[in-house]
Short mmCIF file of C-alpha atoms in Angstrom, two decimals:
data_model
loop_
_atom_site.label_atom_id
_atom_site.label_comp_id
_atom_site.label_asym_id
_atom_site.label_seq_id
_atom_site.Cartn_x
_atom_site.Cartn_y
_atom_site.Cartn_z
CA ASN A 1 -46.99 48.54 42.05
CA ILE A 2 -48.98 48.63 38.97
CA SER A 3 -51.97 50.33 40.51
CA ASP A 4 -49.48 53.36 40.94
CA VAL A 5 -48.94 53.72 37.40
CA ILE A 6 -52.30 52.83 36.10
CA ASN A 7 -55.27 54.32 38.12
CA PHE A 8 -57.99 51.29 37.05
CA PRO A 9 -60.98 53.28 38.29
CA SER A 10 -60.09 56.45 36.70
CA VAL A 11 -59.41 54.55 33.68
CA MET A 12 -62.68 52.71 33.68
CA LEU A 13 -64.76 55.92 34.44
CA THR A 14 -63.12 57.87 31.45
CA ILE A 15 -63.65 55.10 29.12
CA ILE A 16 -67.24 54.97 30.03
CA LEU A 17 -67.52 58.88 29.86
CA VAL A 18 -65.73 58.92 26.55
CA SER A 19 -67.88 56.21 25.09
CA ILE A 20 -71.10 58.05 26.20
CA ILE A 21 -70.03 61.23 24.62
CA SER A 22 -68.83 59.35 21.56
CA PHE A 23 -71.89 57.27 21.24
CA ILE A 24 -73.98 60.33 21.54
CA SER A 25 -72.22 62.11 18.78
CA PHE A 26 -72.27 58.76 16.81
CA LEU A 27 -76.20 58.69 16.90
CA ALA A 28 -76.34 62.38 16.10
CA ILE A 29 -74.27 61.84 13.14
CA ARG A 30 -76.37 58.90 11.91
CA TYR A 31 -79.57 60.75 12.18
CA PHE A 32 -78.98 64.23 11.58
CA GLY A 33 -75.51 64.09 9.73
CA SER A 34 -76.98 63.86 6.08
CA THR A 35 -79.39 66.86 6.87
CA LYS A 36 -77.21 69.22 8.90
CA GLY A 37 -74.10 68.89 6.58
CA LEU A 38 -70.49 67.87 6.56
CA ALA A 39 -69.51 70.40 8.82
CA PHE A 40 -71.87 69.35 11.41
CA SER A 41 -70.80 65.80 10.89
CA GLY A 42 -67.20 66.65 11.37
CA ILE A 43 -67.36 68.21 14.67
CA LEU A 44 -69.16 65.37 15.98
CA GLY A 45 -66.95 62.78 14.52
CA GLY A 46 -64.15 64.53 16.06
CA LEU A 47 -65.61 63.58 19.62
CA VAL A 48 -65.88 59.88 18.23
CA ASN A 49 -62.81 59.41 16.26
CA ALA A 50 -61.08 62.43 14.40
CA GLU A 51 -59.02 60.07 12.21
CA ALA A 52 -62.10 58.20 11.09
CA ALA A 53 -63.80 61.40 10.39
CA ALA A 54 -61.11 62.70 8.23
CA ALA A 55 -60.49 59.50 6.41
CA SER A 56 -64.40 59.24 5.82
CA LEU A 57 -64.72 62.91 4.65
CA SER A 58 -61.43 63.01 2.42
CA SER A 59 -62.60 59.75 0.70
CA PHE A 60 -65.80 61.17 -0.08
CA VAL A 61 -63.99 63.94 -2.07
CA ARG A 62 -62.84 61.22 -4.49
CA LYS A 63 -66.47 60.76 -5.42
CA TYR A 64 -67.55 64.28 -5.48
CA PRO A 65 -64.41 66.35 -6.23
CA LYS A 66 -66.41 69.61 -6.04
CA MET A 67 -67.07 68.93 -2.48
CA GLU A 68 -63.57 69.65 -1.62
CA LYS A 69 -64.44 72.92 0.60
CA GLN A 70 -67.33 71.25 2.66
CA ALA A 71 -65.08 68.13 3.32
CA LEU A 72 -62.17 70.15 4.35
CA ALA A 73 -64.38 72.48 6.68
CA GLY A 74 -65.67 69.04 8.16
CA ILE A 75 -62.01 67.71 8.78
CA LEU A 76 -61.07 71.21 10.44
CA LEU A 77 -64.01 70.82 12.71
CA ALA A 78 -63.32 67.20 13.57
CA ASN A 79 -59.76 68.43 14.49
CA ALA A 80 -61.32 71.08 16.81
CA GLY A 81 -63.66 68.25 18.50
CA MET A 82 -60.54 66.35 19.21
CA LEU A 83 -58.57 68.83 20.94
CA VAL A 84 -61.69 69.83 22.95
CA ARG A 85 -62.17 66.36 23.89
CA ASN A 86 -58.40 65.92 24.92
CA ILE A 87 -58.75 68.77 27.08
CA VAL A 88 -61.71 67.41 28.89
CA ILE A 89 -59.80 63.91 29.31
CA SER A 90 -56.60 65.84 30.76
CA GLY A 91 -59.24 67.34 33.42
CA LEU A 92 -60.33 63.88 33.97
CA SER A 93 -57.21 62.21 34.37
CA ASP A 94 -55.73 64.75 36.60
CA THR A 95 -58.29 66.33 38.81
CA THR A 96 -55.59 69.13 39.90
CA PHE A 97 -56.08 70.36 36.47
CA MET A 98 -52.39 71.30 36.48
CA VAL A 99 -51.89 69.11 33.26
CA ALA A 100 -54.78 70.97 31.78
CA MET A 101 -53.39 74.42 32.28
CA VAL A 102 -50.52 73.30 30.05
CA LEU A 103 -52.69 72.03 27.34
CA VAL A 104 -55.68 74.22 27.24
CA ILE A 105 -54.43 77.27 25.51
CA PRO A 106 -52.56 75.55 22.68
CA ALA A 107 -55.22 73.33 22.20
CA ALA A 108 -58.08 75.89 22.34
CA THR A 109 -56.25 78.06 20.22
CA MET A 110 -55.53 75.51 17.50
CA GLY A 111 -59.35 74.51 17.86
CA ALA A 112 -60.16 78.14 17.36
CA VAL A 113 -57.92 78.50 14.32
CA SER A 114 -59.57 75.36 12.77
CA VAL A 115 -63.27 76.57 13.30
CA LEU A 116 -62.39 79.93 11.94
CA TYR A 117 -60.65 78.21 8.81
CA SER A 118 -63.58 75.67 8.60
CA TRP A 119 -65.88 78.74 8.43
CA GLN A 120 -63.86 80.68 5.90
CA THR A 121 -63.32 77.52 3.49
CA GLU A 122 -67.04 76.86 3.38
CA LYS A 123 -68.21 80.11 2.20
CA GLY A 124 -69.38 80.17 -1.03
CA ALA A 125 -69.05 76.16 -1.53
CA VAL A 126 -71.43 74.45 -3.91
CA LYS A 127 -74.64 72.70 -2.33
CA GLU A 128 -73.78 69.74 -0.31
CA LYS A 129 -74.67 66.11 -1.12
CA LYS A 130 -75.80 63.59 1.46
CA HIS A 131 -73.00 61.86 3.23
CA THR A 132 -72.90 60.13 6.51
CA LEU A 133 -69.43 59.44 8.02
CA LYS A 134 -68.35 55.89 7.98
CA ILE A 135 -67.16 55.80 11.66
CA GLU A 136 -67.65 52.56 14.10
CA SER A 137 -69.88 52.87 16.71
CA PRO A 138 -67.71 53.69 19.84
CA PHE A 139 -70.24 51.90 22.30
CA GLY A 140 -69.21 48.49 21.56
CA MET A 141 -66.69 46.11 23.20
CA ARG A 142 -63.64 46.57 20.86
CA PRO A 143 -63.11 50.29 20.78
CA ALA A 144 -63.52 50.33 24.54
CA ILE A 145 -60.85 47.81 25.20
CA THR A 146 -58.70 49.39 22.49
CA LEU A 147 -58.69 52.54 24.36
CA GLY A 148 -58.11 50.75 27.77
CA LEU A 149 -55.09 48.86 26.30
CA LEU A 150 -53.55 52.19 24.75
CA ILE A 151 -53.84 53.78 27.86
CA ALA A 152 -52.29 51.08 30.08
CA MET A 153 -49.69 50.62 27.40
CA ILE A 154 -48.64 54.33 27.26
CA SER A 155 -48.71 54.61 30.93
CA LEU A 156 -46.32 51.55 31.45
CA VAL A 157 -44.09 53.15 28.51
CA VAL A 158 -44.01 56.73 30.27
CA TYR A 159 -43.40 55.21 33.71
CA SER A 160 -40.63 53.01 32.59
CA LEU A 161 -39.09 56.25 30.72
CA ALA A 162 -39.27 58.26 33.80
CA LYS A 163 -38.17 55.92 36.10
CA GLY A 164 -35.69 53.63 34.45
CA PRO A 165 -32.35 54.60 32.99
CA TRP A 166 -33.92 56.62 30.26
CA GLY A 167 -35.06 58.97 32.93
CA GLN A 168 -31.77 60.83 32.99
CA VAL A 169 -32.32 61.83 29.20
CA TRP A 170 -34.73 64.66 29.31
CA TRP A 171 -36.00 64.03 25.92
CA ALA A 172 -36.98 60.47 26.31
CA ILE A 173 -40.59 60.93 27.85
CA TYR A 174 -41.43 63.22 24.98
CA LEU A 175 -41.12 60.16 22.58
CA THR A 176 -44.29 58.87 23.96
CA ALA A 177 -46.18 61.73 22.59
CA LEU A 178 -45.47 60.02 18.99
CA MET A 179 -48.53 57.80 20.09
CA GLY A 180 -50.78 60.59 19.21
CA PHE A 181 -50.75 59.10 15.65
CA VAL A 182 -52.49 56.47 17.09
CA SER A 183 -54.30 58.04 19.72
CA SER A 184 -53.98 61.45 21.49
CA ALA A 185 -56.94 60.94 23.64
CA ALA A 186 -54.91 57.96 25.22
CA VAL A 187 -51.60 60.05 25.47
CA SER A 188 -53.49 62.76 27.31
CA PHE A 189 -55.13 60.53 29.67
CA SER A 190 -51.92 58.33 30.29
CA VAL A 191 -49.64 61.26 31.16
CA GLY A 192 -52.49 63.06 33.08
CA THR A 193 -52.75 60.10 35.39
CA LEU A 194 -49.15 59.56 36.02
CA ALA A 195 -48.70 63.43 36.66
CA PHE A 196 -51.70 63.25 38.97
CA THR A 197 -50.09 60.21 40.88
CA GLY A 198 -46.71 62.17 41.18
CA GLN A 199 -44.62 59.75 38.78
CA ILE A 200 -43.93 62.62 36.34
CA SER A 201 -44.16 66.45 36.89
CA PRO A 202 -47.45 68.02 35.38
CA LEU A 203 -45.43 70.32 32.97
CA VAL A 204 -43.93 67.58 31.45
CA ALA A 205 -47.07 65.63 31.18
CA GLY A 206 -48.93 68.90 29.84
CA GLU A 207 -46.22 69.34 27.34
CA VAL A 208 -46.54 65.53 26.13
CA ALA A 209 -50.24 65.93 25.67
CA THR A 210 -49.93 68.91 23.69
CA ILE A 211 -47.14 67.66 21.30
CA ALA A 212 -49.44 64.62 20.86
CA CYS A 213 -52.39 66.94 19.62
CA LEU A 214 -49.94 68.54 17.32
CA ILE A 215 -48.92 65.22 16.00
CA SER A 216 -52.67 64.17 15.68
CA THR A 217 -53.26 67.21 13.78
CA PHE A 218 -50.48 66.69 11.50
CA ASN A 219 -51.85 63.13 11.01
CA LYS A 220 -54.80 64.60 9.49
CA LEU A 221 -52.79 65.81 6.50
CA ILE A 222 -51.53 62.42 5.89
CA ILE A 223 -54.83 60.88 5.88
CA ILE A 224 -56.26 63.45 3.61
CA ARG A 225 -53.22 62.99 1.40
CA SER A 226 -53.63 59.27 1.03
CA ASN A 227 -57.27 59.62 0.04
CA SER A 228 -57.12 62.82 -2.10
CA ARG A 229 -53.93 64.70 -3.77
CA GLU A 230 -56.13 67.56 -4.36
CA LEU A 231 -57.90 67.98 -1.30
CA ALA A 232 -54.29 67.99 0.48
CA ASP A 233 -52.87 70.46 -1.74
CA ARG A 234 -55.91 72.84 -0.72
CA SER A 235 -55.38 71.65 3.21
CA TRP A 236 -51.56 71.62 3.72
CA ASN A 237 -51.29 75.23 4.26
CA ILE A 238 -54.35 75.58 6.58
CA ILE A 239 -53.06 72.42 8.88
CA ALA A 240 -49.67 73.90 8.74
CA THR A 241 -50.89 77.34 10.26
CA VAL A 242 -52.88 75.51 12.89
CA LEU A 243 -49.62 73.55 13.72
CA VAL A 244 -47.62 76.68 13.87
CA VAL A 245 -50.14 78.50 16.45
CA GLY A 246 -50.13 75.58 18.61
CA ILE A 247 -46.36 75.17 18.56
CA VAL A 248 -46.08 79.22 19.28
CA TRP A 249 -48.66 78.88 22.15
CA LEU A 250 -46.89 75.81 23.73
CA ILE A 251 -43.44 77.35 23.86
CA ALA A 252 -45.15 80.67 25.37
CA VAL A 253 -46.98 78.77 28.20
CA ASP A 254 -43.91 76.75 28.62
CA LEU A 255 -41.85 79.65 29.22
CA TYR A 256 -44.39 81.47 31.46
CA LEU A 257 -44.89 78.49 33.78
CA ARG A 258 -40.94 77.65 34.03
CA LEU A 259 -39.76 81.35 34.29
CA TYR A 260 -42.71 83.16 36.20
CA LEU A 261 -44.41 80.38 38.27
CA GLY A 262 -41.10 78.32 38.96
CA TRP A 263 -42.79 74.77 37.52
#
């Protein structure tokens, strides 16, 4: 029964809530972004579309090379915004919050490190030029439909891997985390819903959601490199540090839940 795989009312509610949050952030960027600075725009951009924010900020550096520090600070804050959004989404999709328990410490720690590096990077930077992020409004039909389709597709893939012959191969389901290159939010919601309905374990769902966040963070470096080699040279070690912190905390949380709580 497809309704056991995809909780349509929950999907619609999440799309509406995420769209509202994203649209408010989108309006704030449009009206205040150029005066509040790239960092302000970055963290709100992460709530709308962190990949689009990273692309917009890194392409800005090609026109204004001296703005590298502010652009990188904005990208790091966009990544932090994305991580916070995914924690919230995991709680919306699994109201037992068991998936969120797995995700929250690695994601929050990665977000905190991103904010810290953003603050350090921006210190002593040159005066900012006006820049408004080039991000599509999330309140239109296309972004909402895209998110819904991604959630449905990922849910079906995860369910098929868990229940089909691949279910005997322990690592198969983790491959769906690769969709973090496209939308870590969709991955977080999909696996959270399947955990809530008992299709997969909350621990596996939380691990997949966390890995998707790691992949999405790594994707920022790919986006930066495609727009500005100089900015990529400045940012790779910072993003690598964020990734290492996330991986270490994922392993620590996983071991604690498995060995001490018996998940």
